[in-house]
Every structure is written in structure tokens, then in C-alpha cells.
PDB file of C-alpha atoms in Angstrom:
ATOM      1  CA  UNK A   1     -85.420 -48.899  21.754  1.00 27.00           C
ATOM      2  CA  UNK A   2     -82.677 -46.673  23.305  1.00 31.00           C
ATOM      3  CA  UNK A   3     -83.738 -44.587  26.724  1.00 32.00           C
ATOM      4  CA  UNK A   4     -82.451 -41.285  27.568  1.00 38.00           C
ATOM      5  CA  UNK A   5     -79.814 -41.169  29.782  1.00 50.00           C
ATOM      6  CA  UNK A   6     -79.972 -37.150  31.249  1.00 81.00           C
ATOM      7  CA  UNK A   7     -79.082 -34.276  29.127  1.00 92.00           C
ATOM      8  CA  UNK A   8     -76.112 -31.734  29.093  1.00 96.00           C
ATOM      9  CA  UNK A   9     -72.876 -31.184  27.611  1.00 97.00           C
ATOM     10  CA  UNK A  10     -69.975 -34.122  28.046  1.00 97.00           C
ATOM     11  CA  UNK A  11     -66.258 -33.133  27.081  1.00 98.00           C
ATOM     12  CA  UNK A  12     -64.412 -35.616  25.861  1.00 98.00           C
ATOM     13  CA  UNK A  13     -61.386 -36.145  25.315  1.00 98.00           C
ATOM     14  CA  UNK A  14     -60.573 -37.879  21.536  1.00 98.00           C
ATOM     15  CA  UNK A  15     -57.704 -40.594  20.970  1.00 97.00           C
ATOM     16  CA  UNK A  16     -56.139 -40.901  17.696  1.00 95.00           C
ATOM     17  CA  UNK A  17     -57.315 -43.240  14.951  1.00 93.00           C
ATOM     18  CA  UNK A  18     -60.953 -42.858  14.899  1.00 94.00           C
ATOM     19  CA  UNK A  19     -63.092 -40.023  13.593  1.00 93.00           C
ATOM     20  CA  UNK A  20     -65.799 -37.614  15.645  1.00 94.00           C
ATOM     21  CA  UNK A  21     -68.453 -39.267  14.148  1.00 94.00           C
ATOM     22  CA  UNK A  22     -66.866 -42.791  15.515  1.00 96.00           C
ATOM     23  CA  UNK A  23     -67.138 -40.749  19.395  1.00 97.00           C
ATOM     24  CA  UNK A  24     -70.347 -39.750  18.844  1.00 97.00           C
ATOM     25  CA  UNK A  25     -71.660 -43.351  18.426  1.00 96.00           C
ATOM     26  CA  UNK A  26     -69.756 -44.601  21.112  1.00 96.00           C
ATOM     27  CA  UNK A  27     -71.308 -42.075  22.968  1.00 96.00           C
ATOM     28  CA  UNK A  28     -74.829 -42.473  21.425  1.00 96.00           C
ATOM     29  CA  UNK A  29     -74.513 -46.228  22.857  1.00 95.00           C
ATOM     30  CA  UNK A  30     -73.109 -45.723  25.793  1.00 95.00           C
ATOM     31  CA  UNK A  31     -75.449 -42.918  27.520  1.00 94.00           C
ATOM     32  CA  UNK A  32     -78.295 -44.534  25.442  1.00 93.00           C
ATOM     33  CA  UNK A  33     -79.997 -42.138  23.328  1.00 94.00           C
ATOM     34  CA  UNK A  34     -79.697 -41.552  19.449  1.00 94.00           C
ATOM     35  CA  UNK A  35     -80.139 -37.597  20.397  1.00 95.00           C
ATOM     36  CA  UNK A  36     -76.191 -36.669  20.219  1.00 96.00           C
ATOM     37  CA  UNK A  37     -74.435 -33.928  18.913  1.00 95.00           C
ATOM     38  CA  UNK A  38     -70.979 -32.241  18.589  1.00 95.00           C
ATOM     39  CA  UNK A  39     -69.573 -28.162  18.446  1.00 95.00           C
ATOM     40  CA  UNK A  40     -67.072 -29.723  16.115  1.00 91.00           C
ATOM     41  CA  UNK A  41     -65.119 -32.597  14.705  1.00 92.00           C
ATOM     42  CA  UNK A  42     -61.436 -33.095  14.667  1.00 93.00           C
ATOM     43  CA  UNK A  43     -59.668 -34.799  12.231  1.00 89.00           C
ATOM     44  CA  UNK A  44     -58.864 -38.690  12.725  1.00 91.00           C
ATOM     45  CA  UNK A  45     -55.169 -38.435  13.582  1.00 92.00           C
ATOM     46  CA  UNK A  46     -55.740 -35.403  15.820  1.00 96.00           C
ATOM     47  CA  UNK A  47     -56.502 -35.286  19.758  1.00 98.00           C
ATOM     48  CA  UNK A  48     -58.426 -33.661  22.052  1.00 98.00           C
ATOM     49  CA  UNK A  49     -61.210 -31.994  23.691  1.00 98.00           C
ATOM     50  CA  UNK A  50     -65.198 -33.074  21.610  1.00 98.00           C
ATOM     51  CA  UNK A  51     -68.109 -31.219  22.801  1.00 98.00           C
ATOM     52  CA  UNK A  52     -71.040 -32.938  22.686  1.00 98.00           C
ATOM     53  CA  UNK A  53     -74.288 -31.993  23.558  1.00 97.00           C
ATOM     54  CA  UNK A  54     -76.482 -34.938  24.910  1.00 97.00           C
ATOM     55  CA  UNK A  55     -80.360 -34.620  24.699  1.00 95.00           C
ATOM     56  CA  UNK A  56     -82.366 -31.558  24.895  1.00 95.00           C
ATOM     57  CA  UNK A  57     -78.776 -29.795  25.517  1.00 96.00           C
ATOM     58  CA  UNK A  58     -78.081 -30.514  21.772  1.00 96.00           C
ATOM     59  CA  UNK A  59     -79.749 -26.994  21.736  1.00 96.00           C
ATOM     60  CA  UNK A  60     -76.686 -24.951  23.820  1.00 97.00           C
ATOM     61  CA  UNK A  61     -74.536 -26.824  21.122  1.00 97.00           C
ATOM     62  CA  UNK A  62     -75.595 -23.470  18.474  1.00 95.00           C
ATOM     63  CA  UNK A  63     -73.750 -21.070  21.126  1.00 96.00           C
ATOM     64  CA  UNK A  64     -70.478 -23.496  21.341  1.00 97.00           C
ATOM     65  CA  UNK A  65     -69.347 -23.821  17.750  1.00 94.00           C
ATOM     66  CA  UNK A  66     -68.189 -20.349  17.329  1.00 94.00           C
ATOM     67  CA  UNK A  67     -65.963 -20.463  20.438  1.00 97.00           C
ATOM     68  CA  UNK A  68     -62.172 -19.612  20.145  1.00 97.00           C
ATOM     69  CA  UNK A  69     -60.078 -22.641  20.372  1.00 98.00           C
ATOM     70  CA  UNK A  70     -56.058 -23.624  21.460  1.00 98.00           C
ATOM     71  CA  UNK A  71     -54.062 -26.601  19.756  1.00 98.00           C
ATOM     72  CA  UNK A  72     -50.835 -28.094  20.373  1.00 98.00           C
ATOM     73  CA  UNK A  73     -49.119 -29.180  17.600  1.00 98.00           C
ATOM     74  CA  UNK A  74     -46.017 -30.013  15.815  1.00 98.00           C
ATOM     75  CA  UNK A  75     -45.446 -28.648  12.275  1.00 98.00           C
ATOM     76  CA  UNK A  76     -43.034 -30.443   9.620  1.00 98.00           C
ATOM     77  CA  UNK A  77     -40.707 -28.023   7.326  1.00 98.00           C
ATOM     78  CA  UNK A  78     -39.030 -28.909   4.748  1.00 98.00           C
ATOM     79  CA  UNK A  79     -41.854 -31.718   3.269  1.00 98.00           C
ATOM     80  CA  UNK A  80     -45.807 -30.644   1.515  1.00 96.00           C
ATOM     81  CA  UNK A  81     -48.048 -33.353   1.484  1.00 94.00           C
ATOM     82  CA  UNK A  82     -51.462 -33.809  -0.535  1.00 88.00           C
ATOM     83  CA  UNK A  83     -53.577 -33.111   2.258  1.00 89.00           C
ATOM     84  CA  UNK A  84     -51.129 -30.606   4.373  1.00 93.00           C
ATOM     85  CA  UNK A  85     -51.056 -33.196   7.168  1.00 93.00           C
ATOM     86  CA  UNK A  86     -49.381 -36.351   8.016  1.00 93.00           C
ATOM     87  CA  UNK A  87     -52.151 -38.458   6.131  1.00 89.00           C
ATOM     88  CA  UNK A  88     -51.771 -37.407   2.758  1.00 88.00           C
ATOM     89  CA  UNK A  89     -48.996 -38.463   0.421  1.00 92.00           C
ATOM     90  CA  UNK A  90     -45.425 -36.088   0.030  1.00 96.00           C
ATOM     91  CA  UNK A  91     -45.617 -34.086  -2.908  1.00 94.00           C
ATOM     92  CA  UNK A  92     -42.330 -31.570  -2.395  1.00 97.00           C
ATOM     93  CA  UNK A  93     -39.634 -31.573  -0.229  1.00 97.00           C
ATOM     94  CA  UNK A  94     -36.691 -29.479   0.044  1.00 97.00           C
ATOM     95  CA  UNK A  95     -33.971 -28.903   2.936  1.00 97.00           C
ATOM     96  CA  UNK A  96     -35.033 -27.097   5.478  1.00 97.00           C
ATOM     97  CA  UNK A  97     -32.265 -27.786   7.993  1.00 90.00           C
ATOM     98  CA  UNK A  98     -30.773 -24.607   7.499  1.00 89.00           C
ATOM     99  CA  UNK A  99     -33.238 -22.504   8.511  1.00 95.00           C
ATOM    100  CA  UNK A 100     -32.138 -19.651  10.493  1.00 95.00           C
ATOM    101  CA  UNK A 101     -35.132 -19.442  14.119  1.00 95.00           C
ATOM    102  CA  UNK A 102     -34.918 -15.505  13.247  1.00 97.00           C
ATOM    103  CA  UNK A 103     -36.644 -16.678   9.617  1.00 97.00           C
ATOM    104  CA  UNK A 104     -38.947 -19.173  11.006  1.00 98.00           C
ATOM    105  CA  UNK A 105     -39.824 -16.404  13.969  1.00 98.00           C
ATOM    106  CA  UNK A 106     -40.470 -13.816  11.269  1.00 98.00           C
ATOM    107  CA  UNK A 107     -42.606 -16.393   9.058  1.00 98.00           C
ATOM    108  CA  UNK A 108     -44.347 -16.735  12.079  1.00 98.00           C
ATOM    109  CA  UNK A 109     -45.092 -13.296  12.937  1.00 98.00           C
ATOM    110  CA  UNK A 110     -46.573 -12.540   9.448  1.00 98.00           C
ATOM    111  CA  UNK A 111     -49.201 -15.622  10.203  1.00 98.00           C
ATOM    112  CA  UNK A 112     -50.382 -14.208  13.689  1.00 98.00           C
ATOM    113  CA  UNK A 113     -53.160 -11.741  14.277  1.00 98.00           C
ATOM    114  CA  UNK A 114     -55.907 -11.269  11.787  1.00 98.00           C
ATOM    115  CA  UNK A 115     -54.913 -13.258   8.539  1.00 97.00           C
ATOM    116  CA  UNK A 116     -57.029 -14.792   4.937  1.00 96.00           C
ATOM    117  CA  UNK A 117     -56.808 -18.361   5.184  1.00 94.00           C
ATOM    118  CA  UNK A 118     -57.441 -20.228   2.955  1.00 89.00           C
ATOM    119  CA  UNK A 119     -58.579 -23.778   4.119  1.00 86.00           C
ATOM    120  CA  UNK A 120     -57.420 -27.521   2.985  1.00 79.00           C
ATOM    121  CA  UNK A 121     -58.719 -28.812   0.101  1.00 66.00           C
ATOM    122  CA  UNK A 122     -59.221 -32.023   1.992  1.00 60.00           C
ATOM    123  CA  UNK A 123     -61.644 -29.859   4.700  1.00 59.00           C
ATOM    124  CA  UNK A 124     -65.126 -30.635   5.198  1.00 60.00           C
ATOM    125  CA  UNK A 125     -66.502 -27.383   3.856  1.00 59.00           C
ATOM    126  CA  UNK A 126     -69.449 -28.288   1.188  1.00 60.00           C
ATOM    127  CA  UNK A 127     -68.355 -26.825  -1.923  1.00 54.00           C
ATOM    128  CA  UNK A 128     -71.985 -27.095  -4.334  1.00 55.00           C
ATOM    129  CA  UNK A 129     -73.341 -29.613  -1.627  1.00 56.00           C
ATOM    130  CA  UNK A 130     -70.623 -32.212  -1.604  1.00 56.00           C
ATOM    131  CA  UNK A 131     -67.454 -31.830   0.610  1.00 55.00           C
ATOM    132  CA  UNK A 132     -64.252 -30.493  -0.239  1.00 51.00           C
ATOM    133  CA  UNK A 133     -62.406 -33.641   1.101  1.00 57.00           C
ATOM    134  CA  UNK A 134     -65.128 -36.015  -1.543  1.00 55.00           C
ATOM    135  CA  UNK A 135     -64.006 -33.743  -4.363  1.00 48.00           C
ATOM    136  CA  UNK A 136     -60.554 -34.101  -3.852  1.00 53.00           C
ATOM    137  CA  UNK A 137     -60.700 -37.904  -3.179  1.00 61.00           C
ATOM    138  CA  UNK A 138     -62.436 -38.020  -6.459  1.00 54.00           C
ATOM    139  CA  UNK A 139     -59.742 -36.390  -8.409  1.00 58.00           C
ATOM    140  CA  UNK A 140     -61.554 -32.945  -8.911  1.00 58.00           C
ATOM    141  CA  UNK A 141     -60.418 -29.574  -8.813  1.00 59.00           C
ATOM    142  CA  UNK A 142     -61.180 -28.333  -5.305  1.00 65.00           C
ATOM    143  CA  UNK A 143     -61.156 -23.875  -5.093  1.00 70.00           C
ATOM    144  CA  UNK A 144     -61.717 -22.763  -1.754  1.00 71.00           C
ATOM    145  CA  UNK A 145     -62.006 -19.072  -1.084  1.00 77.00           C
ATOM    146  CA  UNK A 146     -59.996 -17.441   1.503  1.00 87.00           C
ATOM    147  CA  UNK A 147     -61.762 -16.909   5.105  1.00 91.00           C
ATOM    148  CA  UNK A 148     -60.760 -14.452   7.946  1.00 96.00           C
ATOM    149  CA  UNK A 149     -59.356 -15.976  11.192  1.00 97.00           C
ATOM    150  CA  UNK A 150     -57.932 -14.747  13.496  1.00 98.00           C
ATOM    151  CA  UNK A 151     -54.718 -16.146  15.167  1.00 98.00           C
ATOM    152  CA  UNK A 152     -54.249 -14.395  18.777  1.00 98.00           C
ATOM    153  CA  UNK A 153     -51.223 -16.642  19.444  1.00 98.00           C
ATOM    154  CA  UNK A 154     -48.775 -18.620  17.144  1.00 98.00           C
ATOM    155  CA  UNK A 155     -45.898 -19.872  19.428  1.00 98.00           C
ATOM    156  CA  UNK A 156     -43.030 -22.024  18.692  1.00 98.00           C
ATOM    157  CA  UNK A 157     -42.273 -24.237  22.097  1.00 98.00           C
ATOM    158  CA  UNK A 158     -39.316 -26.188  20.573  1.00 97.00           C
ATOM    159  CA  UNK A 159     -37.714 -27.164  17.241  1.00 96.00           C
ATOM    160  CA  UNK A 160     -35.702 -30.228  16.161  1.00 95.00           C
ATOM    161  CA  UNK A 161     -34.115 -31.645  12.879  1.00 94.00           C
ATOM    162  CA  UNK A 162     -34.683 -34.313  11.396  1.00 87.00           C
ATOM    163  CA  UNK A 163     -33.679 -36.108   7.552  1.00 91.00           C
ATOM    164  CA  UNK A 164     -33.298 -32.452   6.246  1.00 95.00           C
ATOM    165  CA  UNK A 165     -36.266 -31.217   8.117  1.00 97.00           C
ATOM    166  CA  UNK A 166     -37.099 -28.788  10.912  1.00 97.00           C
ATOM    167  CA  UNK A 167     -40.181 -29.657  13.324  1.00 98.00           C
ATOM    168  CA  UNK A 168     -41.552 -27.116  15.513  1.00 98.00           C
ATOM    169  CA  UNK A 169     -43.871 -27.849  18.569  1.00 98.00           C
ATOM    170  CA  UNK A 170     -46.467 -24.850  18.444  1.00 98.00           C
ATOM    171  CA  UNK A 171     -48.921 -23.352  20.456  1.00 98.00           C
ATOM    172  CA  UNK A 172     -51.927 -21.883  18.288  1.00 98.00           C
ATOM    173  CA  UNK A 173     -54.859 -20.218  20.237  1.00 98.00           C
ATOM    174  CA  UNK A 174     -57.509 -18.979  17.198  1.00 98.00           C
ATOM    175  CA  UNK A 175     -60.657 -18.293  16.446  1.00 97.00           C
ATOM    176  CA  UNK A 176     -63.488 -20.840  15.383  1.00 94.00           C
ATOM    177  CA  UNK A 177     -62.764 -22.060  11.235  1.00 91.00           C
ATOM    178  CA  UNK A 178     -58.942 -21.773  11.704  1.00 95.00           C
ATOM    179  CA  UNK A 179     -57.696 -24.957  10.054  1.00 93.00           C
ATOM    180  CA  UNK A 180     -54.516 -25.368  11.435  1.00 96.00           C
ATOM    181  CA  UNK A 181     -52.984 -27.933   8.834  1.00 94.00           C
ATOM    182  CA  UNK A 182     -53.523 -24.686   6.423  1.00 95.00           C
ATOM    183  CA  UNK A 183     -51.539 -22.457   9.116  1.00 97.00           C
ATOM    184  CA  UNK A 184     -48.721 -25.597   8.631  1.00 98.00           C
ATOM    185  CA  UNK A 185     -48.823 -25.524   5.038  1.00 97.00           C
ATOM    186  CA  UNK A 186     -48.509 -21.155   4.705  1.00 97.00           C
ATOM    187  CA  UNK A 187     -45.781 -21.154   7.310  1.00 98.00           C
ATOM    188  CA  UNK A 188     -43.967 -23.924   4.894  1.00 98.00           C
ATOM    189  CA  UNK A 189     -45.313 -22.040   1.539  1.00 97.00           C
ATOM    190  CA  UNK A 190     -43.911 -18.544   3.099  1.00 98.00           C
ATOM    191  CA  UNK A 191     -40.418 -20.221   4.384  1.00 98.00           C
ATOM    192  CA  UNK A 192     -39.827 -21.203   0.377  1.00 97.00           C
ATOM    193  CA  UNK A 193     -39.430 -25.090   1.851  1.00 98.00           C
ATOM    194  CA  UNK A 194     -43.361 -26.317   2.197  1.00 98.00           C
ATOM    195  CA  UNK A 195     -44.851 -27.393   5.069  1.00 98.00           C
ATOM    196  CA  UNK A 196     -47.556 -30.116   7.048  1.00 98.00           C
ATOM    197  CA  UNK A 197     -48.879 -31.116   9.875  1.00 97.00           C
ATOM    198  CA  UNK A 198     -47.233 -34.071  11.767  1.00 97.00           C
ATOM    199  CA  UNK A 199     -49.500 -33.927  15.360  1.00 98.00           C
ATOM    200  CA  UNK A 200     -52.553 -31.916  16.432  1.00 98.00           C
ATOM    201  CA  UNK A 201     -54.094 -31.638  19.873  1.00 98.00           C
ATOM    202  CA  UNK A 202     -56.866 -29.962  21.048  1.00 98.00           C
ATOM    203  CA  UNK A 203     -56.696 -28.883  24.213  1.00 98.00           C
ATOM    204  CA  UNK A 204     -59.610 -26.166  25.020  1.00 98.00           C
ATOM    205  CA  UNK A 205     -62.597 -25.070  23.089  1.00 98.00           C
ATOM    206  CA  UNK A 206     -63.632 -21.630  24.832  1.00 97.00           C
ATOM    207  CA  UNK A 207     -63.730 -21.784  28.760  1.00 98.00           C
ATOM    208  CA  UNK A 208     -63.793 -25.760  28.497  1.00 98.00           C
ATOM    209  CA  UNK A 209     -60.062 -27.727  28.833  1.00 98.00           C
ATOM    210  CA  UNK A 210     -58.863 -31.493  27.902  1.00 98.00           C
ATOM    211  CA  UNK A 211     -57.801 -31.663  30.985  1.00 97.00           C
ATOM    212  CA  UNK A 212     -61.345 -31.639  32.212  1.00 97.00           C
ATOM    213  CA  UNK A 213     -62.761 -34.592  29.573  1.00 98.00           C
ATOM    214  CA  UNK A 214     -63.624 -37.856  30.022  1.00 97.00           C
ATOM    215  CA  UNK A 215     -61.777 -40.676  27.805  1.00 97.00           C
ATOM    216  CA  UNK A 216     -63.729 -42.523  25.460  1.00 96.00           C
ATOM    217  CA  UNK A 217     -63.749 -45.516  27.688  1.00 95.00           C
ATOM    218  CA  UNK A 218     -65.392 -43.611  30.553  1.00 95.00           C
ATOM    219  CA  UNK A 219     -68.581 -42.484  28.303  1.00 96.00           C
ATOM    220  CA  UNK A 220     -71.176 -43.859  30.405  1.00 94.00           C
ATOM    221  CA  UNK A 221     -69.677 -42.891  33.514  1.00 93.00           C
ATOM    222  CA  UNK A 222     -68.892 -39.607  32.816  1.00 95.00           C
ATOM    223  CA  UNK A 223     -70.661 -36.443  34.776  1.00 94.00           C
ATOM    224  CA  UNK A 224     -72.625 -34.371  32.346  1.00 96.00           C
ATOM    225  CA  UNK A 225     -72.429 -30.601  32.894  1.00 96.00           C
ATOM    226  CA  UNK A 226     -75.584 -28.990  33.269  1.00 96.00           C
ATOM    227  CA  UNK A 227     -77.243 -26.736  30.785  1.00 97.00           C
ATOM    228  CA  UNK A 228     -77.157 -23.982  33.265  1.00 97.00           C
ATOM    229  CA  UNK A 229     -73.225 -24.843  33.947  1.00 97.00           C
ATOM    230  CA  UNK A 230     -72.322 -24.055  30.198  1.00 97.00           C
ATOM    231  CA  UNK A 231     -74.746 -21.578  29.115  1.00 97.00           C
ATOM    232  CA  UNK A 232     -73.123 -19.209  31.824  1.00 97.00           C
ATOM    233  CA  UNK A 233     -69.801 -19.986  31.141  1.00 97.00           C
ATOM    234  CA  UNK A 234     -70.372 -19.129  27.561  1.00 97.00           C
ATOM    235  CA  UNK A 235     -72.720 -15.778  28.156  1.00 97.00           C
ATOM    236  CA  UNK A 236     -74.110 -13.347  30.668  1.00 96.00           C
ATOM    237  CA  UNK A 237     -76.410 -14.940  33.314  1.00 96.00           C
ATOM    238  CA  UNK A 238     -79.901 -13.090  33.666  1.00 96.00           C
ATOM    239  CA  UNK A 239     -81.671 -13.973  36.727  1.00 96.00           C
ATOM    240  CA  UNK A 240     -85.468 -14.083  36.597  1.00 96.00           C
ATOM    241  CA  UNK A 241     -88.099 -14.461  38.686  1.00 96.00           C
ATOM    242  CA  UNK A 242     -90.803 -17.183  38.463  1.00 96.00           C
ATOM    243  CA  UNK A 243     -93.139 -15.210  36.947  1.00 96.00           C
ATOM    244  CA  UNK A 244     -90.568 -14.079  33.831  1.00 96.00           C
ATOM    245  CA  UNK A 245     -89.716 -17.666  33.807  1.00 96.00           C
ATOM    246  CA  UNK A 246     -92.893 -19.278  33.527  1.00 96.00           C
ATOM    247  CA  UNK A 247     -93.558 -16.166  30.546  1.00 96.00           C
ATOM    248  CA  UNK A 248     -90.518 -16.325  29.159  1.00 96.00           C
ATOM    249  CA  UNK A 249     -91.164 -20.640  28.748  1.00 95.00           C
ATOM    250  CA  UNK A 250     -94.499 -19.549  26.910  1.00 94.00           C
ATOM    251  CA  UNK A 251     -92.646 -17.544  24.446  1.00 93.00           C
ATOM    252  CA  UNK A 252     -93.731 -14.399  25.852  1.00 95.00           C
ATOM    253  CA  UNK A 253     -92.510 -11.245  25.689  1.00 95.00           C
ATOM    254  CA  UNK A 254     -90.549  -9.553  29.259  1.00 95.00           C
ATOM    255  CA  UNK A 255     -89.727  -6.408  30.190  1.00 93.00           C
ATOM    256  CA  UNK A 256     -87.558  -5.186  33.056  1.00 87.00           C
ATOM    257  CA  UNK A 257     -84.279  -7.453  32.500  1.00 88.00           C
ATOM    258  CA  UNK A 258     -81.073  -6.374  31.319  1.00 87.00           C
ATOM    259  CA  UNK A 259     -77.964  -7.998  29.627  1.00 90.00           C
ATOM    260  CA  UNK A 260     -74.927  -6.701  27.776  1.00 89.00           C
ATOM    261  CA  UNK A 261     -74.036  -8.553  24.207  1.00 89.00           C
ATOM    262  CA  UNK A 262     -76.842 -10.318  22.002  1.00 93.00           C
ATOM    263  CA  UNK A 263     -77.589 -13.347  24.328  1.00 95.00           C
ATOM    264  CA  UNK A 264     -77.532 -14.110  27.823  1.00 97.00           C
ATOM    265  CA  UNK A 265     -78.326 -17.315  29.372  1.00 97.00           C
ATOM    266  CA  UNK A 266     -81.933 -16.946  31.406  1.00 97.00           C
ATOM    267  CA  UNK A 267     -81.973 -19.137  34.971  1.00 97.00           C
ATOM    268  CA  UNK A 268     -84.795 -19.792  36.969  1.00 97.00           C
ATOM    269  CA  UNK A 269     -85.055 -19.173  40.958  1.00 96.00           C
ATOM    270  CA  UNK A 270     -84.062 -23.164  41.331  1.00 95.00           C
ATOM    271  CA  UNK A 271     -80.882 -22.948  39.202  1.00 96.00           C
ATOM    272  CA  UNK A 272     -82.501 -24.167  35.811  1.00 96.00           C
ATOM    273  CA  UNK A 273     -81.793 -23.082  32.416  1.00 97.00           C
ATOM    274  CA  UNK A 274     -84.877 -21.324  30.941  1.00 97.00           C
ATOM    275  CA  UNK A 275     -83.519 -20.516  27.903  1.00 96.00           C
ATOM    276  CA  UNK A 276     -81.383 -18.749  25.563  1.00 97.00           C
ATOM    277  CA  UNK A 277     -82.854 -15.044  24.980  1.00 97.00           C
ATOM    278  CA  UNK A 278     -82.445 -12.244  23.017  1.00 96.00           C
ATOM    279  CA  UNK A 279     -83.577  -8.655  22.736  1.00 92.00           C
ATOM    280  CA  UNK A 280     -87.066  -7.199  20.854  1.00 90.00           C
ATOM    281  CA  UNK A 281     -86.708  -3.802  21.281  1.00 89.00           C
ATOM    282  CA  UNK A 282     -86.932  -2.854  25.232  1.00 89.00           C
ATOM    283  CA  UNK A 283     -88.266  -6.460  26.286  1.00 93.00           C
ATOM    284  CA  UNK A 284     -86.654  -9.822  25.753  1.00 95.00           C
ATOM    285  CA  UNK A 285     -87.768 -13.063  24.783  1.00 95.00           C
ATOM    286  CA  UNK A 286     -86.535 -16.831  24.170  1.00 94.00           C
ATOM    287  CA  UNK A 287     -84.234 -17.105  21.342  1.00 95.00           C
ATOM    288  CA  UNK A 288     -84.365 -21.241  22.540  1.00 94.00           C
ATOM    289  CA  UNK A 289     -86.511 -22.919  25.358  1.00 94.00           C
ATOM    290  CA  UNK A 290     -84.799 -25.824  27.425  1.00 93.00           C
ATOM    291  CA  UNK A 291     -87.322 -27.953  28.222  1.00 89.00           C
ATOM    292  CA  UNK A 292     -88.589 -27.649  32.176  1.00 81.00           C
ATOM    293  CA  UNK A 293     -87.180 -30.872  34.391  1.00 68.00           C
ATOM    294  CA  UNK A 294     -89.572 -33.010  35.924  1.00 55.00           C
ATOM    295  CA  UNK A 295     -90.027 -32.219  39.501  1.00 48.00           C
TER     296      UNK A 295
END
């Protein structure tokens, strides 16, 4: 049987070739516990920063997924592929070496800020309980409706040719659900010569960075950040006392504390997470409990 090994939130920091699910097990075996979870996957041949939440901290993990994310990555012009990334097959190409940077800059433009996207049909969004990427695999019509992201920054870094294509190294910093193989297909689609996704790194996921993850052969070693750590990173701290704690970890109701936004992050006098809380009416109570430590 597995035992525990502490609970809180490891970063870490993806290779390519293997899937989330293939980090979480490594992980699962090597801080020994089956209680694992993740604030979102990344595709196998991307990069980058995994959150996972390790024991009881699997709970914080509900407050992480909707956090605004940057990528690196490098787009291909001039070539569409099956699954808008480098893993699918080419379906279209056309010469894009003649591309003007004013045109790509303006194609750009029109893809930053607030835009409908409309997501792979290869994503993992359930479409009538079975994934988009199954359907497709199987040879069935995939229709995915358009979502609202929200692209803050769309950057082009540097730009090469190559066999009739153009490849752009881009900066993307957008909002949680932004699929950024679809933002490499539209730039291709609205450029008239297609477009994928060659490379894709992830390199922050809210206030956490890469550059702060541990590799997937440093899982067992790795420092887990405390519940407290990330909960106040994410949302307003509220500081109670140790009789609103000890009320607020009986799922009582308790007046007298203040917060701006719909959660804040509840610590006791010794540093510990209480909870997650929320407002009812002019008191507030525990929207999620972390369990007490031992003492």
C-alpha cells in the first residue's frame, strides 16, 4: 500500500514525448500516494510548467485551473495539418514565403484581445460524453462551438523561411481554454496560406513560472509549496483569529472579516491554511476546509 508523502502543490516542469497523465504517475510513484491531481494537461509534444496538487492540496487545485497562462511557441505558415499541430498529418500547403511581416503583423492584430475561438477538433473537450480527440480518431464528424478567450498578448519574437514556409517564434499570454494550436491554425486560415503548430512551451500558469519547476527526474525530491503559499498567491489573504479558525473548521458561520472578490484564502495565527471561504450575506464561511496538520 502506498503512504502519503506531505501535501501541497509541486510545479513541474514537462519534457516532450509523454503525456500529463504519464507525469502524474510518475509523480503518484514517486511521492507515494495515489491522491494526485493536475490544473491542466498539455499536449504530448508540448513543454512546460504541470500543476499538480498532491494530497489534501488536490482541493486548492479548483482555484488554479482558471488561471491565465503564457506559451512560447513557434507557428508554421504556409502548411494545415489534421490536428493543427505538428502531430497530425499535412492536409494543405501553399507558399507562404512571400509574406509581407506588415500582413502577418496585421493577421496578428485581428487575433489579439478578446476573440471566438473555436477549439481543435483533436481537443479533449467531451462532446456527448466522449472526447473530441476519440471522435475524430474514429473518423466522426467532430462540431465544436466557438468559446471566448481572451488573448492579452500575441507577439511575434522572430520569423524564418523555410521549403516555402514562414515560422514565427511567438509569445502568447491568454486566458484559461485558449488552445493555442487553434490560434496557429486562424492566423494560417486568416493569412489565405493555413497554418500549425510546430513547438509549444509553457512557461507560467498564473503567478507560478517553469523556471521555478522541478524536472520529472527530481519528483521525489522536489519541495512542495504549501497550501498557504499558493492559496495567497492566487487570492486575498484573510487573517483570523483562533477562535474564527477553529469556527470557521466546523463549518460555521463568522462575522467581522472582510475580503474584496468572491474568495480569499483564510490562515490561521500559525501560518496554516484554514480554508477557502466565501461570503453569506454579512458573515463568511468555508467554501473548502484543508484538513488541520498534526501538531
Amino acid at each position: 500500500m502506498l503512504m502519503g508523502s506531505g501535501t501541497g502543490i509541486l510545479l513541474v516542469d514537462k519534457p516532450a514525448g509523454v503525456t500529463s497523465h504519464d507525469v502524474v504517475a510518475r509523480a503518484r510513484k514517486a511521492r507515494g500516494t495515489r491522491k494526485i491531481g493536475h490544473a491542466g494537461t498539455l499536449d504530448p509534444m508540448a513543454t512546460g510548467l504541470l500543476v499538480l496538487g498532491i494530497g489534501p492540496a488536490t482541493r486548492l487545485l479548483t482555484y488554479l485551473v482558471g488561471l491565465d497562462k503564457t506559451y512560447t511557441a513557434t507557428i508554421r505558415l504556409g502548411q494545415s495539418t489534421d490536428t493543427d499541430d505538428a502531430d497530425g498529418q499535412i492536409t494543405a500547403r501553399t507558399d507562404a514565403s512571400g509574406l509581407a511581416p506588415d500582413a502577418i503583423a496585421a493577421g496578428v492584430a485581428r487575433l489579439t484581445g478578446p476573440i471566438a475561438q473555436v477549439p481543435s477538433r483533436v481537443s479533449a473537450i467531451r462532446v456527448n460524453g466522449r472526447r473530441a480527440y476519440d471522435l475524430a480518431r474514429a473518423g466522426e464528424s467532430v462540431e465544436l462551438a466557438a468559446r471566448e478567450v481572451v488573448i492579452s498578448r500575441f507577439e511575434v519574437i522572430a520569423a524564418r523561411e523555410h521549403d516555402g514556409c514562414r515560422d514565427l517564434d511567438v509569445v502568447v499570454d491568454c486566458s484559461s481554454g485558449t488552445y493555442i494550436r487553434a490560434l496557429a491554425r486562424d492566423l494560417g486560415a486568416d493569412l489565405g496560406v493555413g497554418g500549425h503548430l510546430i513547438a509549444l512551451r509553457r512557461t507560467r500558469v498564473g503567478p507560478f513560472a517553469v523556471s521555478d519547476a522541478a524536472s520529472v527526474g527530481d519528483l521525489a525530491a522536489a519541495t512542495l509549496r504549501t497550501p498557504a503559499d499558493v492559496a495567497v498567491a492566487v487570492l486575498p489573504a484573510l487573517a483570523a483569529d483562533a477562535d474564527q479558525a477553529r469556527d470557521l473548521r466546523q463549518g460555521k458561520r463568522v462575522a467581522g472579516l472582510a475580503f474584496d472578490g468572491p474568495h480569499a484564502a483564510a490562515i490561521a495565527p500559525d501560518g496554516a491554511l484554514i480554508g477557502i471561504v466565501e461570503r453569506r450575506g454579512t458573515d463568511i464561511k468555508s467554501a473548502m476546509n484543508m484538513p488541520e496538520e498534526p501538531a
